[in-house]
Amino acid sequence: MAPNQEGQENKAADFLQLSKTKSLLQSDELYQYILETSVYPREHECLKELRELTKKHPRNCMLSTPDEAQFLSMLLKLINAKNTMEIGVYTGYSLLYTALAIPDDGKILAMDINREYYELGLPIIEKAGVAHKIDFREGPALPLLDQMIQDEKSHGTFDFIFVDADKNNCINYHKRIIELVKVGGVIGYDNTLWFGSVAGPPDAKMDEIIRYFRDFVLEFNKALAIDPRIEICQLSIADGVTLCRRIS
């Protein structure tokens, strides 16, 4: 076997292993150290309860990682976010982190196509005493965003927007929410390294769903990189988070 061919096969094998986890860290022990040292000791009891409940759900791969959620919570406090939006809710783990981070009179417009998943976590969100901050809307986000854009009073009113939804629509979301976040406000896009697949070789072995959405993620990342209305920061936390700060 030619040396470079062997190297390519090793890369493909490495990627197959990488795609089984949402953390891009190469050491499970290091990741566990981060969780046990910095995340779990400060995790709110309701967050722990919701995280453990969600891990039992058949689609638990959609659960945000605890370290990512903790980071976003810190970010919300640093920018003094009060009016926020979340596209893609699932059981509400990251939503609960947001609700706990913003002021008591803060608001979250939360959108998801599946109310059933949200209602799994709702009793725990209510137990945490923050359900009054959440305005949940069931259904596709794009029609609602289009309605909001038509109302100029909605323009530039959001301090923070987090998107963890269908990757083939990220560009469509961005075209709309860039008008809704204020200048100086922040948009966070989840999964922008897509299990590390964005850097994988063309012949890498991966699940079909990862391969299918990889091209959408690649195109979206390119679009963000050249958008003059924002400055961006690509983070390697979880399987990639891109922060966009609106500058114009």
C-alpha atoms as one frame of an Amber mdcrd trajectory, in Angstrom:
protein
   0.000   0.000   0.000   1.380   3.422  -0.929   2.300   5.579   2.116  -0.058
   8.423   1.199  -2.906   5.970   0.585  -2.343   4.478   4.023  -2.396   7.987
   5.489  -5.689   8.773   3.794  -7.235   5.569   5.118  -6.017   6.412   8.609
  -7.616   9.863   8.330 -10.882   8.294   7.229 -10.749   5.859  10.144  -9.949
   8.699  12.555 -12.912  10.648  11.270 -15.229   7.697  11.691 -14.180   7.548
  15.335 -14.490  11.320  15.742 -18.000  11.430  14.321 -19.287   9.272  17.168
 -18.983  12.109  19.686 -20.069  15.754  19.791 -16.792  16.787  21.401 -13.845
  17.515  19.124 -11.370  16.845  21.922  -9.263  13.820  21.109  -9.189  12.621
  24.702 -12.340  11.432  26.453 -10.460  11.694  29.726  -9.661  15.367  29.114
 -13.265  16.137  28.263 -14.462  14.353  31.393 -11.945  16.352  33.413 -13.433
  19.605  32.047 -16.958  18.509  32.908 -16.146  17.273  36.394 -13.905  20.205
  37.301 -15.620  23.222  35.753 -19.136  22.304  34.634 -20.910  19.779  36.847
 -19.973  21.337  40.233 -21.775  24.582  39.248 -24.603  23.075  37.251 -28.058
  24.086  38.500 -29.962  21.081  39.872 -32.747  21.579  37.300 -30.207  21.646
  34.473 -28.778  18.362  35.718 -32.262  16.884  35.954 -33.155  17.966  32.413
 -29.829  16.792  31.005 -30.242  13.346  32.557 -33.851  13.137  31.366 -32.851
  14.067  27.818 -30.012  11.533  27.727 -32.668   8.815  28.000 -34.526  10.142
  24.942 -34.066   8.248  21.631 -32.860  11.448  19.889 -30.460  12.525  22.602
 -27.798  13.284  20.006 -29.539  16.669  19.671 -28.730  17.565  23.279 -26.311
  20.474  23.653 -23.156  19.579  25.537 -22.965  20.904  29.117 -19.735  22.838
  28.517 -21.196  24.549  25.446 -24.343  25.524  27.349 -22.243  26.813  30.234
 -20.198  28.929  27.824 -23.307  30.435  26.237 -24.675  31.222  29.698 -21.493
  33.126  30.543 -21.663  34.951  27.206 -25.250  36.057  27.835 -24.215  37.542
  31.162 -21.162  39.277  29.686 -23.220  41.048  27.027 -26.101  41.735  29.439
 -28.566  40.033  27.111 -32.220  40.549  27.915 -34.198  39.959  24.714 -33.155
  36.698  23.067 -34.263  34.153  20.487 -33.623  30.431  20.136 -34.298  28.513
  16.931 -34.298  24.795  17.667 -35.293  23.913  21.222 -35.568  20.107  21.554
 -36.223  19.398  25.262 -35.058  22.845  26.324 -31.656  22.194  27.950 -29.858
  25.154  26.372 -33.106  27.114  26.636 -33.102  26.573  30.406 -29.485  27.732
  30.592 -30.515  30.920  28.769 -33.567  31.469  30.953 -31.438  31.155  34.085
 -28.820  33.563  32.710 -30.987  36.489  31.632 -32.742  38.897  34.042 -36.097
  38.069  35.583 -37.830  40.388  33.090 -35.858  38.975  30.155 -37.556  37.221
  27.260 -36.773  34.293  24.973 -38.648  33.732  21.738 -38.226  29.971  21.325
 -39.111  28.172  18.093 -39.254  24.475  17.301 -41.285  22.239  15.001 -41.948
  19.760  17.806 -43.837  20.889  20.921 -43.833  17.337  22.273 -40.077  17.417
  22.871 -40.300  20.830  24.513 -43.054  19.651  26.834 -40.815  16.827  28.077
 -38.577  19.429  29.648 -41.224  22.026  30.485 -42.052  20.697  33.983 -38.374
  21.048  34.913 -38.214  24.548  33.411 -41.280  25.446  35.470 -39.652  23.911
  38.542 -36.665  26.222  37.969 -39.033  29.204  38.076 -38.146  30.648  34.674
 -40.982  29.471  32.395 -42.457  32.999  32.399 -39.470  34.201  30.355 -40.192
  31.836  27.452 -42.515  32.458  24.529 -42.609  29.089  22.755 -43.860  28.933
  19.165 -44.431  25.597  17.463 -43.777  25.337  13.734 -41.163  26.229  11.127
 -39.155  29.305  12.083 -38.829  30.890   8.630 -42.489  31.996   8.250 -42.437
  33.588  11.698 -39.141  35.321  10.956 -40.606  36.666   7.704 -43.534  38.098
   9.650 -41.180  39.763  12.102 -39.081  41.303   9.351 -42.175  42.928   7.881
 -42.606  44.808  11.153 -39.832  47.392  11.307 -40.330  47.666  15.073 -38.792
  44.188  15.358 -35.598  45.180  13.557 -32.517  45.342  15.768 -34.396  44.355
  18.934 -32.619  41.131  19.924 -29.474  41.080  22.023 -28.685  37.425  21.331
 -29.964  34.751  18.945 -28.978  31.090  19.069 -29.569  28.754  16.127 -29.419
  24.983  16.551 -31.770  23.783  13.842 -31.837  22.269  10.340 -28.406  22.842
   8.819 -29.740  23.118   5.269 -31.576  26.285   6.307 -28.824  28.093   8.202
 -28.215  30.538   5.358 -31.947  31.266   5.193 -32.047  31.867   8.941 -29.043
  34.165   8.736 -30.579  36.287   5.975 -33.482  37.047   8.285 -32.107  37.220
  11.799 -29.285  39.554  10.808 -32.040  42.162  10.517 -33.489  41.286  13.922
 -30.347  41.268  16.069 -29.163  44.701  17.157 -25.876  46.232  16.029 -23.434
  44.985  18.650 -25.646  41.984  19.341 -24.515  38.378  18.942 -25.749  35.402
  16.923 -24.544  31.921  17.812 -24.709  29.087  15.283 -24.290  25.544  16.569
 -22.656  22.541  14.832 -20.549  24.614  12.442 -17.750  22.034  12.469 -20.349
  19.275  12.039 -18.665  16.482  14.000 -15.351  17.490  12.437 -16.562  16.467
   8.979 -15.788  19.881   7.451 -12.107  18.975   7.525 -12.524  15.315   6.652
 -11.152  13.863   3.401 -13.657  13.386   0.553 -13.657   9.605   1.016 -13.996
   9.688   4.803 -16.301   7.096   6.313 -19.216   8.760   8.064 -22.906   8.378
   8.759 -25.118   9.301   5.818 -26.787  12.142   7.697 -23.405  13.682   8.524
 -22.308  13.423   4.894 -25.596  14.865   3.608 -25.512  18.003   5.744 -21.742
  18.548   5.504 -21.989  20.459   2.220 -24.633  22.773   3.664 -22.406  23.492
   6.660 -19.397  24.127   4.424 -21.314  26.610   2.278 -22.734  28.319   5.327
 -19.297  28.737   6.890 -18.036  30.302   3.663 -20.982  32.707   3.609 -20.326
  33.847   7.174 -16.642  34.348   6.477 -17.338  36.948   3.775 -20.368  38.684
   5.292 -19.273  42.318   5.872 -22.109  42.951   8.356 -20.549  40.745  11.030
 -17.310  39.818  12.681 -16.998  36.144  13.510 -15.256  33.776  15.881 -15.153
  30.027  15.250 -15.039  28.021  18.465 -14.123  24.344  18.662 -16.368  23.712
  21.659 -18.775  20.760  21.219 -18.820  20.175  17.424 -18.349  23.812  16.554
 -20.005  27.092  17.505 -19.652  30.227  15.401 -20.278  33.552  17.109 -21.264
  36.471  14.914 -21.273  40.028  16.235 -23.299  42.387  14.083 -21.272  45.482
  13.224 -23.497  47.143  10.606
